[in-house]
CSV table of C-alpha atoms in Angstrom, one decimal:
chain,number,residue,atom,x,y,z
A,1,MET,CA,-0.1,-0.1,-0.3
A,2,ASP,CA,2.8,2.1,0.8
A,3,GLU,CA,3.9,2.2,-3.0
A,4,PHE,CA,0.3,2.7,-3.9
A,5,TYR,CA,-0.4,5.8,-1.9
A,6,MET,CA,3.6,7.2,-3.1
A,7,GLY,CA,2.7,6.6,-6.6
A,8,ARG,CA,-1.1,8.8,-6.3
A,9,ALA,CA,1.8,11.1,-4.5
A,10,LEU,CA,3.6,11.2,-7.8
A,11,GLU,CA,0.6,11.1,-10.6
A,12,LEU,CA,0.0,15.3,-7.9
A,13,ALA,CA,3.3,16.3,-7.7
A,14,ARG,CA,3.8,16.4,-12.0
A,15,LEU,CA,0.6,18.5,-11.6
A,16,GLY,CA,3.8,21.7,-11.2
A,17,TRP,CA,5.0,21.0,-14.0
A,18,GLY,CA,6.4,24.0,-15.5
A,19,LYS,CA,5.3,26.1,-12.4
A,20,THR,CA,7.9,25.1,-9.6
A,21,ARG,CA,10.7,25.8,-11.3
A,22,PRO,CA,13.4,26.2,-9.7
A,23,ASN,CA,11.7,24.3,-7.1
A,24,PRO,CA,11.7,20.7,-7.0
A,25,LEU,CA,8.1,19.0,-8.5
A,26,VAL,CA,6.4,17.5,-5.6
A,27,GLY,CA,3.4,15.5,-4.6
A,28,ALA,CA,2.0,15.1,-0.5
A,29,VAL,CA,-0.3,12.1,-0.2
A,30,ILE,CA,-2.1,12.0,3.6
A,31,VAL,CA,-3.9,8.6,4.6
A,32,LYS,CA,-6.0,8.2,7.9
A,33,ASP,CA,-7.4,4.7,8.7
A,34,GLY,CA,-7.0,3.5,5.1
A,35,SER,CA,-8.7,6.4,2.8
A,36,ILE,CA,-6.9,9.3,1.7
A,37,ILE,CA,-8.2,12.2,4.3
A,38,ALA,CA,-6.4,15.0,1.7
A,39,GLU,CA,-4.1,15.3,-0.8
A,40,GLY,CA,-1.4,18.5,-1.5
A,41,TYR,CA,1.3,19.1,-4.2
A,42,HIS,CA,3.7,22.0,-5.0
A,43,HIS,CA,2.2,24.5,-7.7
A,44,PHE,CA,4.1,27.0,-8.1
A,45,PHE,CA,7.7,28.8,-7.3
A,46,GLY,CA,6.9,30.9,-3.4
A,47,GLY,CA,3.7,28.9,-2.7
A,48,ASP,CA,2.7,26.2,-0.4
A,49,HIS,CA,4.1,23.4,-0.3
A,50,ALA,CA,2.6,19.7,-0.9
A,51,GLU,CA,2.7,19.1,3.0
A,52,VAL,CA,1.8,22.3,3.8
A,53,ASP,CA,-1.3,22.8,0.7
A,54,ALA,CA,-2.3,18.6,2.4
A,55,LEU,CA,-2.8,19.7,5.2
A,56,LYS,CA,-4.6,23.1,5.4
A,57,LYS,CA,-7.5,21.2,3.8
A,58,LEU,CA,-7.4,19.3,7.7
A,59,ASP,CA,-6.6,22.8,9.6
A,60,PHE,CA,-3.2,21.3,11.0
A,61,LYS,CA,-4.8,18.0,12.6
A,62,ALA,CA,-4.1,14.9,11.3
A,63,GLU,CA,-3.1,12.9,14.5
A,64,GLY,CA,-1.9,9.4,14.1
A,65,ALA,CA,-2.4,9.4,10.0
A,66,THR,CA,0.9,8.5,7.7
A,67,MET,CA,1.8,11.1,5.5
A,68,TYR,CA,3.5,10.1,1.5
A,69,VAL,CA,5.9,12.6,-0.2
A,70,THR,CA,7.9,12.1,-2.8
A,71,LEU,CA,10.6,13.9,-2.0
A,72,GLU,CA,12.1,14.6,1.9
A,73,PRO,CA,9.9,17.5,3.3
A,74,CYS,CA,12.6,20.9,3.9
A,75,SER,CA,13.6,22.0,7.5
A,76,HIS,CA,15.2,25.8,6.5
A,77,HIS,CA,13.3,28.6,5.5
A,78,GLY,CA,12.8,29.7,2.1
A,79,LYS,CA,9.6,31.6,0.7
A,80,THR,CA,7.1,29.5,3.4
A,81,PRO,CA,8.9,28.3,6.6
A,82,PRO,CA,9.7,24.8,7.1
A,83,CYS,CA,7.4,21.6,6.1
A,84,VAL,CA,8.4,19.8,9.2
A,85,ASP,CA,6.9,22.3,11.5
A,86,ALA,CA,4.0,22.0,10.0
A,87,ILE,CA,4.0,17.2,9.9
A,88,ILE,CA,5.5,18.1,13.8
A,89,LYS,CA,2.5,20.7,14.9
A,90,SER,CA,-0.4,18.1,12.5
A,91,LYS,CA,0.7,15.2,15.1
A,92,ILE,CA,1.0,13.3,12.0
A,93,SER,CA,2.8,9.1,13.0
A,94,ARG,CA,4.5,8.0,10.3
A,95,VAL,CA,6.0,9.6,7.4
A,96,VAL,CA,7.1,8.1,4.0
A,97,VAL,CA,9.0,9.6,1.9
A,98,ALA,CA,10.6,8.3,-1.7
A,99,ALA,CA,13.5,10.2,-2.5
A,100,THR,CA,15.6,12.0,0.1
A,101,ASP,CA,16.5,16.2,-0.8
A,102,PRO,CA,19.7,16.4,-3.1
A,103,ASN,CA,20.1,19.3,-1.8
A,104,PRO,CA,24.5,18.7,-0.3
A,105,LYS,CA,23.7,21.1,2.3
A,106,VAL,CA,19.8,20.1,3.6
A,107,ALA,CA,19.9,16.7,2.6
A,108,GLY,CA,18.5,13.6,5.8
A,109,ARG,CA,18.3,16.9,8.0
A,110,GLY,CA,14.5,17.2,7.4
A,111,ILE,CA,14.2,13.3,8.0
A,112,GLY,CA,16.2,13.6,11.1
A,113,ILE,CA,14.2,16.1,12.9
A,114,LEU,CA,11.1,14.2,11.9
A,115,ARG,CA,12.8,11.1,13.8
A,116,GLN,CA,14.3,13.5,16.7
A,117,GLN,CA,10.4,14.1,17.3
A,118,GLY,CA,9.3,10.7,17.6
A,119,ILE,CA,7.6,10.5,14.5
A,120,ASP,CA,8.4,7.0,12.6
A,121,VAL,CA,10.0,7.7,9.0
A,122,ALA,CA,10.4,5.6,5.8
A,123,THR,CA,12.3,6.3,3.1
A,124,GLY,CA,12.8,4.6,-1.0
A,125,VAL,CA,9.9,3.6,-1.5
A,126,LEU,CA,9.3,4.7,-5.1
A,127,GLU,CA,12.3,6.8,-4.9
A,128,GLU,CA,14.0,6.1,-8.7
A,129,GLU,CA,10.5,7.4,-9.7
A,130,ALA,CA,11.0,10.5,-8.1
A,131,LEU,CA,14.0,10.6,-8.4
A,132,GLU,CA,13.7,11.0,-12.6
A,133,LEU,CA,10.8,13.3,-11.5
A,134,ASN,CA,13.4,15.7,-10.3
A,135,GLU,CA,16.0,14.9,-12.4
A,136,ILE,CA,16.4,18.9,-13.2
A,137,PHE,CA,16.0,19.8,-10.0
A,138,ILE,CA,18.6,17.5,-8.4
A,139,LYS,CA,20.7,18.4,-11.6
A,140,TYR,CA,20.5,22.1,-10.9
A,141,ILE,CA,21.2,22.0,-7.3
A,142,THR,CA,23.6,19.9,-6.8
A,143,THR,CA,25.6,21.6,-9.8
A,144,GLY,CA,24.3,25.1,-10.2
A,145,LEU,CA,23.9,23.8,-14.2
A,146,PRO,CA,21.1,23.4,-16.4
A,147,PHE,CA,19.2,20.2,-16.9
A,148,CYS,CA,19.7,19.7,-20.8
A,149,LEU,CA,17.3,17.9,-23.1
A,150,LEU,CA,18.6,17.4,-27.2
A,151,LYS,CA,15.5,17.0,-29.3
A,152,THR,CA,15.8,16.3,-32.4
A,153,ALA,CA,13.0,14.9,-35.3
A,154,MET,CA,14.7,12.8,-38.0
A,155,SER,CA,12.9,9.9,-41.3
A,156,LEU,CA,13.7,6.8,-40.3
A,157,ASP,CA,16.8,7.2,-42.7
A,158,GLY,CA,18.4,10.0,-40.3
A,159,LYS,CA,17.3,13.4,-42.0
A,160,ILE,CA,16.2,16.4,-40.4
A,161,ALA,CA,15.4,17.7,-43.8
A,162,THR,CA,15.7,17.0,-47.6
A,163,SER,CA,18.4,17.8,-49.6
A,164,ALA,CA,16.3,20.9,-50.6
A,165,GLY,CA,16.0,22.1,-46.7
A,166,ASP,CA,12.4,21.5,-46.6
A,167,SER,CA,11.1,20.0,-42.8
A,168,LYS,CA,8.3,20.6,-42.6
A,169,TRP,CA,6.9,18.0,-40.9
A,170,ILE,CA,8.5,15.0,-41.2
A,171,THR,CA,6.8,13.7,-37.7
A,172,ASN,CA,3.0,13.7,-37.2
A,173,GLN,CA,1.3,16.6,-35.4
A,174,GLU,CA,1.0,14.2,-32.5
A,175,SER,CA,4.4,13.3,-31.7
A,176,ARG,CA,4.8,18.0,-32.9
A,177,ALA,CA,2.2,18.4,-29.8
A,178,PHE,CA,4.1,16.0,-27.3
A,179,VAL,CA,7.0,18.2,-27.4
A,180,HIS,CA,4.8,21.9,-26.9
A,181,THR,CA,4.2,19.7,-23.8
A,182,ILE,CA,7.9,19.6,-23.6
A,183,ARG,CA,9.1,23.3,-23.7
A,184,ASP,CA,5.9,24.2,-21.9
A,185,ARG,CA,8.7,22.3,-18.4
A,186,MET,CA,11.2,23.8,-19.3
A,187,ALA,CA,13.2,27.0,-17.9
A,188,GLY,CA,14.6,27.6,-22.7
A,189,ILE,CA,14.9,26.2,-25.7
A,190,MET,CA,18.2,27.0,-27.8
A,191,VAL,CA,18.6,26.6,-30.9
A,192,GLY,CA,22.1,28.2,-34.0
A,193,ILE,CA,22.2,30.9,-35.6
A,194,SER,CA,21.7,28.5,-38.8
A,195,THR,CA,18.0,27.9,-37.6
A,196,VAL,CA,17.3,31.0,-36.9
A,197,LEU,CA,18.2,32.6,-40.3
A,198,MET,CA,16.8,29.4,-42.1
A,199,ASP,CA,13.9,29.1,-40.0
A,200,ASP,CA,13.1,32.3,-38.4
A,201,PRO,CA,12.3,30.0,-35.9
A,202,LEU,CA,8.7,31.6,-33.0
A,203,LEU,CA,10.2,28.9,-30.9
A,204,ASN,CA,7.4,29.9,-28.2
A,205,THR,CA,4.4,27.0,-26.5
A,206,ARG,CA,1.7,26.4,-28.0
A,207,ILE,CA,-0.9,24.4,-26.3
A,208,PRO,CA,-5.0,24.7,-26.9
A,209,ASN,CA,-6.5,25.8,-24.2
A,210,LYS,CA,-4.5,25.5,-21.4
A,211,ALA,CA,-2.7,28.5,-20.2
A,212,VAL,CA,0.9,27.5,-20.8
A,213,SER,CA,4.5,28.9,-19.8
A,214,HIS,CA,7.3,29.8,-22.6
A,215,PRO,CA,11.2,28.5,-22.7
A,216,THR,CA,13.3,31.3,-22.3
A,217,ARG,CA,14.8,31.3,-26.5
A,218,ILE,CA,18.3,31.2,-26.0
A,219,ILE,CA,20.3,32.2,-29.4
A,220,VAL,CA,23.6,31.0,-30.1
A,221,ASP,CA,25.3,33.6,-32.7
A,222,SER,CA,29.0,33.9,-32.7
A,223,ARG,CA,29.4,36.4,-34.2
A,224,CYS,CA,25.6,38.0,-34.0
A,225,ARG,CA,23.9,37.5,-37.4
A,226,THR,CA,20.3,37.1,-35.4
A,227,PRO,CA,18.0,39.5,-37.7
A,228,LEU,CA,16.3,42.5,-35.9
A,229,GLU,CA,14.0,41.9,-38.1
A,230,SER,CA,13.5,38.0,-37.2
A,231,THR,CA,10.5,36.5,-35.4
A,232,VAL,CA,12.3,35.9,-32.2
A,233,VAL,CA,14.0,40.3,-32.2
A,234,LYS,CA,10.6,41.0,-33.0
A,235,THR,CA,9.3,39.9,-30.0
A,236,ALA,CA,12.0,40.5,-28.1
A,237,GLY,CA,9.8,42.2,-25.4
A,238,GLU,CA,6.9,39.0,-24.9
A,239,GLN,CA,8.8,36.5,-24.7
A,240,PRO,CA,12.8,36.4,-23.0
A,241,THR,CA,15.6,36.0,-25.6
A,242,ILE,CA,19.0,35.5,-25.3
A,243,ILE,CA,21.4,36.5,-27.9
A,244,ALA,CA,25.3,34.3,-26.6
A,245,THR,CA,27.6,35.7,-28.9
A,246,THR,CA,31.0,36.3,-28.3
A,247,ASP,CA,33.8,39.0,-28.0
A,248,LEU,CA,33.6,39.0,-31.9
A,249,SER,CA,30.3,40.3,-33.0
A,250,ASP,CA,29.9,43.5,-33.9
A,251,ILE,CA,28.9,46.0,-30.9
A,252,GLU,CA,26.6,48.7,-33.0
A,253,LYS,CA,24.4,45.1,-33.5
A,254,GLN,CA,24.7,44.5,-30.1
A,255,LYS,CA,23.3,47.6,-28.7
A,256,ALA,CA,20.4,47.1,-31.5
A,257,LEU,CA,19.4,43.6,-30.7
A,258,GLU,CA,19.5,45.3,-26.8
A,259,ALA,CA,17.0,48.4,-28.1
A,260,LEU,CA,14.3,45.5,-28.8
A,261,GLY,CA,14.3,44.1,-26.3
A,262,ALA,CA,16.9,41.5,-26.6
A,263,LYS,CA,19.4,40.2,-24.1
A,264,VAL,CA,23.0,40.2,-25.4
A,265,LEU,CA,25.4,38.0,-23.9
A,266,VAL,CA,28.9,38.5,-25.0
A,267,LEU,CA,31.6,35.7,-23.9
A,268,PRO,CA,34.8,35.1,-24.7
A,269,ASN,CA,35.0,32.9,-28.0
A,270,CYS,CA,36.7,29.3,-27.9
A,271,ASN,CA,38.4,28.9,-31.5
A,272,GLY,CA,35.2,31.7,-32.7
A,273,GLN,CA,32.8,29.8,-31.5
A,274,VAL,CA,30.2,30.4,-28.8
A,275,PRO,CA,32.0,28.3,-25.9
A,276,LEU,CA,29.0,26.1,-24.6
A,277,ARG,CA,31.1,25.5,-21.0
A,278,LEU,CA,30.8,29.0,-20.3
A,279,LEU,CA,27.2,29.4,-21.7
A,280,MET,CA,25.6,26.6,-19.5
A,281,ALA,CA,27.3,28.4,-16.4
A,282,GLU,CA,25.8,32.0,-16.8
A,283,LEU,CA,22.5,31.1,-18.0
A,284,GLY,CA,22.7,28.7,-14.2
A,285,ARG,CA,23.3,32.1,-12.9
A,286,LEU,CA,20.6,33.2,-14.9
A,287,GLN,CA,18.6,31.0,-12.8
A,288,LEU,CA,17.6,28.6,-15.9
A,289,ASP,CA,17.8,25.3,-14.3
A,290,SER,CA,16.3,23.5,-18.3
A,291,VAL,CA,17.4,23.5,-21.1
A,292,LEU,CA,15.9,21.8,-24.0
A,293,LEU,CA,17.6,22.0,-27.1
A,294,GLU,CA,16.6,22.5,-30.6
A,295,GLY,CA,19.4,22.7,-32.7
A,296,GLY,CA,20.8,22.3,-36.0
A,297,GLY,CA,23.5,18.5,-36.6
A,298,THR,CA,26.0,21.4,-36.0
A,299,LEU,CA,25.3,22.8,-32.5
A,300,ASN,CA,24.0,19.1,-31.7
A,301,TYR,CA,27.8,18.0,-32.0
A,302,SER,CA,29.3,21.1,-30.2
A,303,ALA,CA,26.7,20.2,-27.2
A,304,LEU,CA,27.7,16.5,-27.2
A,305,GLU,CA,31.1,17.2,-27.7
A,306,ALA,CA,31.5,19.4,-24.9
A,307,GLY,CA,29.7,17.6,-22.3
A,308,VAL,CA,26.5,19.4,-21.9
A,309,VAL,CA,23.2,17.7,-23.1
A,310,ASP,CA,22.3,14.9,-20.3
A,311,LYS,CA,18.9,13.7,-21.8
A,312,ILE,CA,18.5,12.7,-25.6
A,313,MET,CA,14.9,12.7,-26.6
A,314,ALA,CA,14.6,11.6,-30.9
A,315,PHE,CA,11.8,11.6,-32.5
A,316,ILE,CA,12.2,9.2,-35.4
A,317,ALA,CA,9.3,8.9,-38.2
A,318,PRO,CA,8.9,6.0,-40.7
A,319,LYS,CA,9.4,8.4,-43.9
A,320,ILE,CA,12.6,7.4,-46.3
A,321,LEU,CA,14.1,11.1,-47.3
A,322,GLY,CA,17.0,10.3,-49.2
A,323,GLY,CA,19.9,13.2,-50.8
A,324,ARG,CA,23.9,12.8,-50.0
A,325,GLU,CA,23.6,16.5,-48.9
A,326,ALA,CA,20.2,16.6,-46.5
A,327,LEU,CA,21.0,17.7,-43.1
A,328,THR,CA,21.2,14.5,-40.4
A,329,PRO,CA,20.3,15.2,-36.3
A,330,VAL,CA,24.2,15.2,-35.8
A,331,GLU,CA,27.2,16.9,-38.0
A,332,GLY,CA,29.9,18.5,-37.2
A,333,ARG,CA,33.6,16.5,-37.6
A,334,GLY,CA,32.1,13.4,-36.3
A,335,ARG,CA,33.7,10.2,-34.6
A,336,HIS,CA,36.2,8.1,-35.6
A,337,LEU,CA,35.6,4.9,-34.1
A,338,VAL,CA,32.6,3.1,-33.3
A,339,ARG,CA,33.9,2.8,-30.1
A,340,ASP,CA,33.8,6.6,-29.6
A,341,ALA,CA,30.5,6.7,-30.7
A,342,PHE,CA,27.8,8.7,-28.4
A,343,GLN,CA,26.3,6.0,-25.8
A,344,LEU,CA,22.9,6.4,-24.4
A,345,SER,CA,21.3,4.7,-21.6
A,346,ASN,CA,18.6,4.1,-19.9
A,347,ILE,CA,17.1,3.5,-22.9
A,348,ARG,CA,12.7,4.3,-23.1
A,349,LEU,CA,10.8,3.8,-26.2
A,350,SER,CA,7.2,5.5,-26.8
A,351,ARG,CA,5.2,5.4,-30.3
A,352,PHE,CA,3.5,8.9,-31.4
A,353,ASP,CA,0.8,7.6,-34.1
A,354,GLU,CA,3.3,5.9,-36.6
A,355,ASP,CA,6.2,8.0,-35.2
A,356,ILE,CA,8.6,6.3,-32.5
A,357,LEU,CA,10.3,8.8,-29.5
A,358,ILE,CA,13.9,7.0,-28.2
A,359,GLU,CA,15.3,8.3,-25.0
A,360,GLY,CA,18.0,8.3,-22.9
A,361,TYR,CA,20.7,9.1,-21.5
A,362,ILE,CA,24.1,10.3,-21.9
A,363,GLU,CA,26.4,7.6,-20.3
A,364,GLY,CA,29.7,9.2,-19.3
A,365,LYS,CA,29.8,12.7,-20.8
A,366,ASP,CA,32.5,14.0,-19.1
A,367,LYS,CA,34.4,11.8,-21.3
A,368,TYR,CA,33.4,12.8,-24.6
A,369,VAL,CA,34.5,16.3,-23.7
A,370,HIS,CA,37.1,17.5,-26.2
A,371,GLY,CA,38.8,21.6,-26.5
A,372,ASP,CA,38.1,24.2,-23.6
A,373,CYS,CA,34.5,24.7,-26.0
């Protein structure tokens, strides 16, 4: 039954997707005499935590009940008071925790305080699922760097566009709709200057009949070639837009972009390119906890080589385009030996009508880092 109730708490936690960052997704369920008597979750950043959201429905009176919570209750003052204080006040007798707090400054303290107060605490129930749910938070809170998800869509023969440059649409409507739910969850969306010049994308979130969160747009543009009349610049006042450039770019062009509402982030060039590892560190300092990389083959390879990609989402459509000059998802100089290929682990397969989605994590990504960029 512990797994059953924790499964419900995880369902509740997912309701906060895209609204709690940079805080974690947390759900809570309170059970007494075999029945759920209250539920809660973290609705938005700065709002009540899941435990308090549930306890408020009981006026903080839950004597003898069990609370199931997907992440260790907090024990420090932040935007809200410590959740352990509310739990102790409610006279809950047992707390079941899926995963401990990954923050090295506080990990285990909440559990320790509850046990000191005589509350029975069990841990590790559906821990793997809870950790995956908060993979973005865990990466950001432990490193200060954004979680980077590389998403690509290709034909069965590995093309992201025809030899003539046509790419609309390779995947089906169902796949594309799912991508927008991912955009809704991520703090930033990153593309290269080539994508802006070729496609003039909007890079926003579009989900019918739903209030959505638009990610901060990040354009990797080493020489500030982003046109002033491009869609991302014209709408920079409506959706946060960062032009990540280098000291090789024209200062007057930088000023013109900023005058139209874009934030220009100037970094030292690395072999003429934007240094991606340094860029990710800067984005982390700007409190962007996650980045959806929807780049072309060149930027994708550079990101893999720089070791900044954490996870891959590759949509494959049952179409064959052919063409020696047709673009592929990952280009650059490539790997000379198969044994040096970027390897994925923890593979998951999903299906969107006739399209297939392959998800996986870069295995031992630090070993692929090459050069200083």
